Structures are given as structure tokens and as C-alpha cells.
């Protein structure tokens, strides 16, 4: 057993990097190539398609040395990768929406088998109503399945996080699959300037690959992978309990590892991203709005404008959604008196956004009551503009003096 | 010798062909004592044309009573040839051996005053070619066991299969053949139900083994194989799956892997339903069969059809696999192990080039409702009636029958052996017989087309 430690010293100054203009899907593909997976399995689906097309082209052009499996559907895509990972392969795929739904059976099992597969979710709203446009409903629907899920804000963050995801997933204290979520349409097709890390620097960052040290299908060390467990008592269910508890421990460990990996990334490559929770102009704020993913750009602009107008408002952005960063979020929530949470998906059970629902659990731990409310916007591709965020800011500000509404605010309902 | 002990050549006798002419005895006596005195032959034909003929001949027993009773150690089993050797130097002429043998295979030769017995003429018995009616043949019944017996049994002893089930036999033989450099996938069904992947941290298998999902066996296995191929390691990727998972819910991943020509060996153990989980219908369940989800009842079922078992014909999964143009596709039966072994060898070889598919019919004592000692007989009757056809396919040679049955028994001979068909009406039986004829014609046509 080896431990995932730094194999080369961190340079004191980041190396100069190539500058490119790419869409988010291509940035993800470039990140995948730099992480050197052994196996990539693909099945196209809008708005993920150009991502796997870029991966296929990189391999066809000899710029990426990976076995590519054009599987007949997402269910097999993830299944092929499970087999590959059990044989020691570093593995990658991408999907979204209906593809993720079709993949659910092996998806649930990936985290249970502790396979460090990395998968981008190019987020798409849930059907039906039929739509091929962006929204977080797909990723949110599977937030309770034991995968680490991180959401990106920019194209550069997509590229960098895709590489970091492999290191997080394969860390021996984690050994869990990771979803890198990038917003369909806004990040998948949004074109930005990016800096492309050098291969040798990424190799040094990644260290040695050791994917199946814990569970393997290998004639050199034969074992039964995933034998039956359970029963009404005794060793059967207790074995199951130990597996599950280990999964939960791995999830909690990932919070620390995500922070460590982001810190190392910043040192090696000179780009710093808040690993769990980002605070934007929160110091001195009376209240805050909370965001996730690419909407944060417009939200920050709105915050700047509101601050210029004298409003004491700040922003909290979640990057790591699963596991939910309770401790980090508590620190931020401790600074404010009211909160408005903007979700790009719905939670059918609580009649609010899923991130709002999760945050309510954190608010309970705060030990004091702060009023809060849920906003739902950006469904089915709708743009959440600074105008929408000004409405969010105004409504949240009112919470300081008026009772909080129970109903969520649907931002794009009357656009 | 391995755990099976040895299996050797033997002189086989077909009483239906024998007319009692005695040519074999003349040949034997001539070869052994130089004169054609049939009384001194070591092979004796007894009986009459009216009552039929029987053979008095040494069977070269694996557990020979003559050897056991001999007080002088004059008789010994030769482990190389399988022949029971008689040593005249040690023999005390007590004749206890002639009493011990149940086959009258060793007797006093009055000409020498000692016992005499068949020594197979050192592997070229004179009696066999002397028979004008081919009633005698010198054959190997089970050469396969000699080599297989030397290979390691890679399943744990005492697996929890139903009494009388052939699948355990199939699992043991298959893994002996594939050897330890195998990764085995056993999706939910009878095979893991027997304990192949074990319970609560134990394992029933000495090779790496896993439960895929019922739905993704071929895909997961393809991933395993591809990675070993990438790193240059020769590992056989083997699935032993049930018919339900393969033909129903796992069919997409099976078809996808076959289309991509993944280098795996996919074996389906076809017991014609979800037998492990309570004998429910699968798309491989034949027409008319009772299952727990196609029960026999008084009312009318869906579509106004009487509730008298399954109302649809079975999906022919192996023919569907032929249409994927796999490297190798074959049907086999647990009652014809040599045929199965030959196909297993070909499938293993083909899986190094691409997708190999082996469809093994394996009767289910529990789900098909027949006595536990009748499994081989049921499997055999399926073939003898052409209900099951044994054939193989590869892209170069096309499809051909490996055990054609030109004069099949009526399908009732098969149906009546099982409780699951007990309720069948005349109409249902005639439907099944019609389907047997139709399926035979269809496969024959494919064989014909392949040849052309």
C-alpha cells in the first residue's frame, strides 16, 4: 500500500502556462488529458456531447493515451469504468440529465465499491417538461448517493478542478467517485481565456497512480469483490454497517482533502479557488445571498453594485456541495443576520431549492435564528441576470425587518 | 491422476448389433493362445437370439473387486493403461478373483490351469475389428476427465446449489478449463446464490470473482479485460450468467459488448427462468411452461388466453448472438460434456480475439419440477427431441450442428419428464411440437446458408 503523498517538491514560483481560448467542455477535456486516465468511456448527450467529442479527438490525435470505449449507453459507460478501475485503471466519463438517470444503478454502486472514478456532470434540467437546457436538477437528484460533488464557477475552474478531482478521488483517505459539475450551456459552451498547465507540472502534482489497492479484480491477488452481506443480525448486517460507515467517513475525509488539494494547486499553478465555501464581500455585511455554479459571476456583479449603493450585502458561494460543508458554512453564516439562497433546481418535497433545504439544516446548528428564504431561478437554461440578483438582494434585505415568506420566489416565472 | 481418478479406453458392446456369431471370441483366442478355441477366449458372448446377447468381459474397473479379493497381490490396476494386470509369478490359483468379479471378466483357462483375463491386447484389442456387425468398439468415454482431473478445482467444496443441479458441475469444469488467470463475473442468479462470490466476506471461488449488476455484466467485464490488455497482461474475462439477466434486463450491455467485439467469454447457463429468485418467467422460458409468474389457473389470463403457463415462445438468445457476428457462438448441454468441452476450448480461444458466447442448457430440478436424479436424463431428452439443438458458429465457417438428431423423439418424451408441463393441453403440445420443427428448419437453413 502506498500513500498519496507529494512526490516532488512544490516549486516556489508557478511555471509559465500556455494561454488558450476554449469552451468549458473543451477545458474539461484538456483537464482530463492532463490527468492521464487509462480509460475513458463515452456516450453523447446534450449539452455534454462536445466534451466527449473533444476527448475522442485528443485521443485520435495522439495527444492523450487512453483506451476509449464507445459504449451503447450511460449504464454501460459507468459499468465499463467500474471494471477498468477494479483492474487498476484511472477512469473518466461525463454525462448529464437523462443519461445520469439511466446510469443510476451503477452510479449508486460506484461509491459503495469505493471506486475513484471521475465524472463530469454537464448539468441539465430534469425532464419532463422536456428540455435539453441547463439546470442543476440532474446533479441535485443524485446528491445523496455518496459521490463527492463539486460545482465550478468559471471555465478555468472547470479545467483546474477536473485535474484536482482525480487526486481527491484517489486519495487513500477518500477513495470515492467525484462529480465535477459544470453548468450546461453557460459553462459547457461559454468560451473563455484559460491557462493550460504543463504536463510535467501536472504529473508532479498527481504523483503515483494507485487506484485499486483496496479492492481489485486481479489474479495476482484474488478476492471476492462485493460478496453478499446483510441478514437479521450478527456478522451479516454488521459487515454492511462497517462498509457504510467507511463510506461516510470517506465523505467527511474528503472535506479536508479537497482543501489540501486546492491549496497545493494554488502553490503549484498560482490559481486559488475556494475549495468548500467562498465568501465574497461578506465582511461587514448584514445579510448575504448564496449561490452555486456559474450564476455566481452575475451575482458578484450585483453585489458590487449593491455595495456601491450602500447596501451591506455579501455573497456565500458553495463549491463543494457533497459532502455538504457544514463547518465551513457555519463560519460564514455566523457573520450575517439574514440569508437568501438561490437554487438552479427544485426540491419537490420541501417546496424550495435543494441547497436552501440543506442550508436550513446548517442554520439549525447555528444556535441562533436568522431569517432566510429560497429563490429558484435559471431553470431550463434561463439566464439569471444581475437584475434577478438585485431582486434577490432586495427581498433578502427585507428579512431583517419583516417575516420571512414560506413560499420560494421563482425568479424567471414572469420573464 | 487428479481428483477424478483416471478414465481410460474401454471395449464397448452394443447388444442390439450382436447376433452371437462368435467371431470376436475366435479372434481373441487366436491372438492370445494361438488357436481359435472360443472356450479359451477372454471375451465371452452369452445368451441367445431370442433373449439377447450379453458380454462377459473384464471391465478394467476403477474399483476392481478382483484386486481386492486376491490374497497374493497377483492382480493390480495399471494406472498408466487402466488395465488390470495379472502376474502369473504371484498367482496361487485360488480362483477367488473369479468369484469377486461381477462381470465374469476373469475365468479359469483350462488350457493353462490359470486364470485369464482381457489385457486389451496392449491397446489394440483383436476382438473389436473381428466383429462383422460393429457391435464392439474401442473408445474413450471420458478422456476429458484425465486432463481435467489434474487441474485445480477453483470453486470451494460444498457450494450451496439445489440437489441434483448441473450448474455446479458446469462451474467447476469451466474454471478448471480456464485456469487461475481468470476474472470471473457472476451476476445475481443461481451461480452467486450457490456462493461463488460468498457471503459476509467469505468467497466460494479461488479466482477473482465479483457480482456485477444483473444489468451490466458484459460491460463491467469488458472494462476489466481492456485494462489488462492495456498493461499487457493475459487475463481471461469470463462471465457465468443466467438466462434472465442475459436475455432480459442485461441484454443491452450484452449486445453492446458483442458489437464492440470485447474480448470476453460470456457463458449463459440457461435454466429458462429466474430460478434462483423463485422460478419466475424470463424471455428464455418456453411456451406453455409453468413458472411462478406464468401460473396455471382456472381463469383466463391477459388477452383472453387461458392461464395455462407461458403464452409466448422463448427468445432464441444464441441465434441473436450469431447475428452479432461474434468470434464464436455455440449452444451446449450439460448432458453432452465432451461436446461442451470442445466448445469451451473454442470459446476460450475465440475470446482472445473477440467476443465469445456459449449458451448452455441446464435443467433445473427445482423450477422444472422433476426428480433430482433425472437432471442428465432431462437434458438428454431435450436434445434427443430437438427441443434443444447443439450447434456452433464462427464467422469463417458459419453455423453447423455438432450433434445433429436426424430421427428425433416426439417432444412429448421431453415434456412428460417435467412437472412444469404437466398441465399442457393437446393444442399446447401440438404448438410446441410445431415450434420444434420450425426452429429446426430455421437453424438448418442458417447452417445451409453458411455453407453456401
Short mmCIF file of N, CA and C in Angstrom, two decimals, chain A residues 271-352:
data_model
loop_
_atom_site.label_atom_id
_atom_site.label_comp_id
_atom_site.label_asym_id
_atom_site.label_seq_id
_atom_site.Cartn_x
_atom_site.Cartn_y
_atom_site.Cartn_z
N UNK A 271 -3.15 29.52 -9.10
CA UNK A 271 -4.58 29.88 -9.16
C UNK A 271 -5.28 29.32 -7.93
N UNK A 272 -5.99 30.20 -7.25
CA UNK A 272 -6.59 29.83 -5.97
C UNK A 272 -8.11 29.84 -6.10
N UNK A 273 -8.72 28.71 -5.76
CA UNK A 273 -10.18 28.62 -5.73
C UNK A 273 -10.61 28.23 -4.33
N UNK A 274 -11.69 28.85 -3.86
CA UNK A 274 -12.22 28.44 -2.56
C UNK A 274 -12.65 26.98 -2.66
N UNK A 275 -12.12 26.09 -1.84
CA UNK A 275 -12.38 24.66 -2.03
C UNK A 275 -13.78 24.23 -1.60
N UNK A 276 -14.28 24.81 -0.52
CA UNK A 276 -15.58 24.36 0.00
C UNK A 276 -16.61 25.48 -0.12
N UNK A 277 -16.32 26.60 0.54
CA UNK A 277 -17.23 27.74 0.59
C UNK A 277 -16.44 29.00 0.32
N UNK A 278 -16.95 29.80 -0.60
CA UNK A 278 -16.29 31.08 -0.87
C UNK A 278 -17.11 32.22 -0.29
N UNK A 279 -16.41 33.14 0.37
CA UNK A 279 -17.08 34.36 0.84
C UNK A 279 -16.68 35.50 -0.09
N UNK A 280 -17.67 36.26 -0.52
CA UNK A 280 -17.39 37.43 -1.37
C UNK A 280 -18.00 38.66 -0.72
N UNK A 281 -17.15 39.57 -0.31
CA UNK A 281 -17.55 40.83 0.34
C UNK A 281 -18.50 40.56 1.52
N UNK A 282 -18.17 39.52 2.25
CA UNK A 282 -19.04 39.15 3.38
C UNK A 282 -18.69 39.93 4.65
N UNK A 283 -17.42 40.32 4.74
CA UNK A 283 -17.04 41.06 5.94
C UNK A 283 -17.78 42.40 5.98
N UNK A 284 -18.37 42.65 7.11
CA UNK A 284 -19.13 43.89 7.26
C UNK A 284 -20.53 43.82 6.68
N UNK A 285 -20.92 42.64 6.18
CA UNK A 285 -22.27 42.52 5.61
C UNK A 285 -23.28 42.16 6.70
N UNK A 286 -24.48 42.72 6.57
CA UNK A 286 -25.56 42.35 7.50
C UNK A 286 -26.29 41.10 7.01
N UNK A 287 -26.32 40.94 5.73
CA UNK A 287 -27.03 39.81 5.16
C UNK A 287 -26.29 39.34 3.91
N UNK A 288 -26.69 38.15 3.43
CA UNK A 288 -25.95 37.59 2.29
C UNK A 288 -26.90 36.82 1.38
N UNK A 289 -26.45 36.68 0.15
CA UNK A 289 -27.12 35.75 -0.76
C UNK A 289 -26.16 34.58 -1.00
N UNK A 290 -26.76 33.46 -1.36
CA UNK A 290 -25.96 32.23 -1.51
C UNK A 290 -26.16 31.68 -2.91
N UNK A 291 -25.05 31.28 -3.55
CA UNK A 291 -25.12 30.83 -4.95
C UNK A 291 -24.32 29.55 -5.15
N UNK A 292 -24.48 29.00 -6.37
CA UNK A 292 -23.82 27.75 -6.74
C UNK A 292 -23.56 27.79 -8.24
N UNK A 293 -22.33 27.50 -8.64
CA UNK A 293 -22.03 27.38 -10.07
C UNK A 293 -21.87 28.70 -10.78
N UNK A 294 -22.16 28.67 -12.08
CA UNK A 294 -21.81 29.80 -12.95
C UNK A 294 -22.65 31.05 -12.68
N UNK A 295 -23.80 30.89 -12.02
CA UNK A 295 -24.62 32.07 -11.70
C UNK A 295 -23.86 33.06 -10.82
N UNK A 296 -22.81 32.57 -10.16
CA UNK A 296 -22.09 33.39 -9.18
C UNK A 296 -21.46 34.62 -9.81
N UNK A 297 -21.08 34.52 -11.08
CA UNK A 297 -20.46 35.68 -11.76
C UNK A 297 -21.40 36.88 -11.77
N UNK A 298 -22.63 36.65 -12.25
CA UNK A 298 -23.62 37.74 -12.28
C UNK A 298 -23.95 38.18 -10.86
N UNK A 299 -23.98 37.24 -9.93
CA UNK A 299 -24.31 37.57 -8.55
C UNK A 299 -23.25 38.50 -7.95
N UNK A 300 -22.01 38.21 -8.25
CA UNK A 300 -20.93 39.07 -7.71
C UNK A 300 -21.02 40.49 -8.27
N UNK A 301 -21.36 40.58 -9.56
CA UNK A 301 -21.55 41.91 -10.15
C UNK A 301 -22.67 42.66 -9.42
N UNK A 302 -23.75 41.93 -9.15
CA UNK A 302 -24.88 42.57 -8.47
C UNK A 302 -24.48 43.00 -7.05
N UNK A 303 -23.69 42.18 -6.37
CA UNK A 303 -23.22 42.52 -5.03
C UNK A 303 -22.38 43.81 -5.08
N UNK A 304 -21.49 43.85 -6.09
CA UNK A 304 -20.65 45.05 -6.22
C UNK A 304 -21.52 46.30 -6.38
N UNK A 305 -22.53 46.18 -7.24
CA UNK A 305 -23.42 47.32 -7.48
C UNK A 305 -24.18 47.68 -6.22
N UNK A 306 -24.66 46.67 -5.50
CA UNK A 306 -25.42 46.92 -4.27
C UNK A 306 -24.53 47.56 -3.21
N UNK A 307 -23.31 47.08 -3.12
CA UNK A 307 -22.36 47.66 -2.15
C UNK A 307 -22.10 49.12 -2.50
N UNK A 308 -21.94 49.38 -3.81
CA UNK A 308 -21.71 50.76 -4.24
C UNK A 308 -22.90 51.64 -3.86
N UNK A 309 -24.09 51.01 -3.84
CA UNK A 309 -25.29 51.77 -3.47
C UNK A 309 -25.49 51.81 -1.96
N UNK A 310 -24.53 51.28 -1.20
CA UNK A 310 -24.58 51.39 0.25
C UNK A 310 -25.24 50.24 0.97
N UNK A 311 -25.63 49.20 0.23
CA UNK A 311 -26.26 48.06 0.89
C UNK A 311 -25.20 47.18 1.53
N UNK A 312 -25.48 46.70 2.73
CA UNK A 312 -24.50 45.87 3.44
C UNK A 312 -24.78 44.40 3.14
N UNK A 313 -24.48 44.01 1.91
CA UNK A 313 -24.78 42.64 1.47
C UNK A 313 -23.49 41.96 0.99
N UNK A 314 -23.40 40.69 1.28
CA UNK A 314 -22.27 39.89 0.81
C UNK A 314 -22.76 38.62 0.12
N UNK A 315 -21.81 37.77 -0.26
CA UNK A 315 -22.17 36.56 -1.01
C UNK A 315 -21.45 35.35 -0.43
N UNK A 316 -22.17 34.26 -0.37
CA UNK A 316 -21.58 32.97 0.00
C UNK A 316 -21.78 32.03 -1.18
N UNK A 317 -20.68 31.49 -1.72
CA UNK A 317 -20.80 30.52 -2.81
C UNK A 317 -20.37 29.15 -2.32
N UNK A 318 -21.16 28.16 -2.67
CA UNK A 318 -20.80 26.78 -2.36
C UNK A 318 -20.04 26.21 -3.55
N UNK A 319 -18.88 25.64 -3.31
CA UNK A 319 -18.22 24.87 -4.37
C UNK A 319 -18.43 23.38 -4.13
N UNK A 320 -18.15 22.94 -2.92
CA UNK A 320 -18.34 21.51 -2.60
C UNK A 320 -19.73 21.33 -2.03
N UNK A 321 -20.60 20.71 -2.82
CA UNK A 321 -21.99 20.53 -2.38
C UNK A 321 -22.17 19.21 -1.66
N UNK A 322 -21.45 18.15 -2.14
CA UNK A 322 -21.49 16.85 -1.47
C UNK A 322 -20.06 16.40 -1.22
N UNK A 323 -19.68 16.13 0.03
CA UNK A 323 -20.45 16.31 1.26
C UNK A 323 -20.73 17.79 1.52
N UNK A 324 -21.83 18.03 2.20
CA UNK A 324 -22.18 19.43 2.45
C UNK A 324 -21.22 20.01 3.49
N UNK A 325 -20.60 21.16 3.17
CA UNK A 325 -19.51 21.69 4.02
C UNK A 325 -20.05 22.42 5.25
N UNK A 326 -20.56 21.66 6.19
CA UNK A 326 -21.29 22.22 7.33
C UNK A 326 -20.43 23.18 8.15
N UNK A 327 -19.24 22.74 8.54
CA UNK A 327 -18.40 23.57 9.41
C UNK A 327 -17.99 24.86 8.73
N UNK A 328 -17.57 24.72 7.45
CA UNK A 328 -17.13 25.91 6.71
C UNK A 328 -18.30 26.89 6.55
N UNK A 329 -19.49 26.34 6.28
CA UNK A 329 -20.63 27.21 6.07
C UNK A 329 -21.07 27.89 7.37
N UNK A 330 -20.94 27.15 8.49
CA UNK A 330 -21.28 27.75 9.78
C UNK A 330 -20.46 29.01 10.04
N UNK A 331 -19.19 28.95 9.69
CA UNK A 331 -18.31 30.12 9.91
C UNK A 331 -18.84 31.32 9.14
N UNK A 332 -19.27 31.09 7.90
CA UNK A 332 -19.77 32.20 7.09
C UNK A 332 -21.11 32.69 7.61
N UNK A 333 -21.99 31.76 7.95
CA UNK A 333 -23.33 32.15 8.40
C UNK A 333 -23.27 32.91 9.72
N UNK A 334 -22.22 32.67 10.50
CA UNK A 334 -22.05 33.36 11.78
C UNK A 334 -21.86 34.86 11.60
N UNK A 335 -21.51 35.25 10.37
CA UNK A 335 -21.21 36.67 10.15
C UNK A 335 -22.44 37.49 9.77
N UNK A 336 -23.58 36.84 9.53
CA UNK A 336 -24.71 37.58 8.95
C UNK A 336 -25.99 37.43 9.78
N UNK A 337 -26.99 38.27 9.41
CA UNK A 337 -28.26 38.28 10.14
C UNK A 337 -29.44 37.79 9.30
N UNK A 338 -29.25 37.66 7.97
CA UNK A 338 -30.33 37.17 7.10
C UNK A 338 -29.71 36.56 5.85
N UNK A 339 -30.46 35.60 5.24
CA UNK A 339 -29.87 34.86 4.12
C UNK A 339 -30.91 34.59 3.04
N UNK A 340 -30.50 34.80 1.79
CA UNK A 340 -31.33 34.38 0.65
C UNK A 340 -30.55 33.39 -0.19
N UNK A 341 -31.14 32.23 -0.47
CA UNK A 341 -30.43 31.14 -1.15
C UNK A 341 -31.01 30.95 -2.55
N UNK A 342 -30.14 31.01 -3.56
CA UNK A 342 -30.59 30.88 -4.94
C UNK A 342 -30.23 29.49 -5.47
N UNK A 343 -31.24 28.75 -5.84
CA UNK A 343 -31.03 27.42 -6.40
C UNK A 343 -31.37 27.41 -7.88
N UNK A 344 -30.66 26.53 -8.64
CA UNK A 344 -30.96 26.35 -10.06
C UNK A 344 -31.74 25.04 -10.28
N UNK A 345 -32.44 24.60 -9.25
CA UNK A 345 -33.22 23.37 -9.34
C UNK A 345 -34.25 23.43 -8.23
N UNK A 346 -35.13 22.46 -8.21
CA UNK A 346 -36.17 22.47 -7.18
C UNK A 346 -36.05 21.27 -6.27
N UNK A 347 -36.55 21.46 -5.03
CA UNK A 347 -36.70 20.34 -4.11
C UNK A 347 -38.20 20.11 -3.95
N UNK A 348 -38.68 19.04 -4.55
CA UNK A 348 -40.12 18.82 -4.59
C UNK A 348 -40.72 18.61 -3.21
N UNK A 349 -39.97 18.04 -2.30
CA UNK A 349 -40.53 17.65 -1.01
C UNK A 349 -40.72 18.84 -0.10
N UNK A 350 -39.83 19.82 -0.16
CA UNK A 350 -39.88 20.96 0.76
C UNK A 350 -40.37 22.24 0.09
N UNK A 351 -40.72 22.15 -1.19
CA UNK A 351 -41.19 23.34 -1.91
C UNK A 351 -40.17 24.48 -1.80
N UNK A 352 -38.90 24.12 -2.07
CA UNK A 352 -37.85 25.13 -2.05
C UNK A 352 -36.68 24.56 -2.84
#
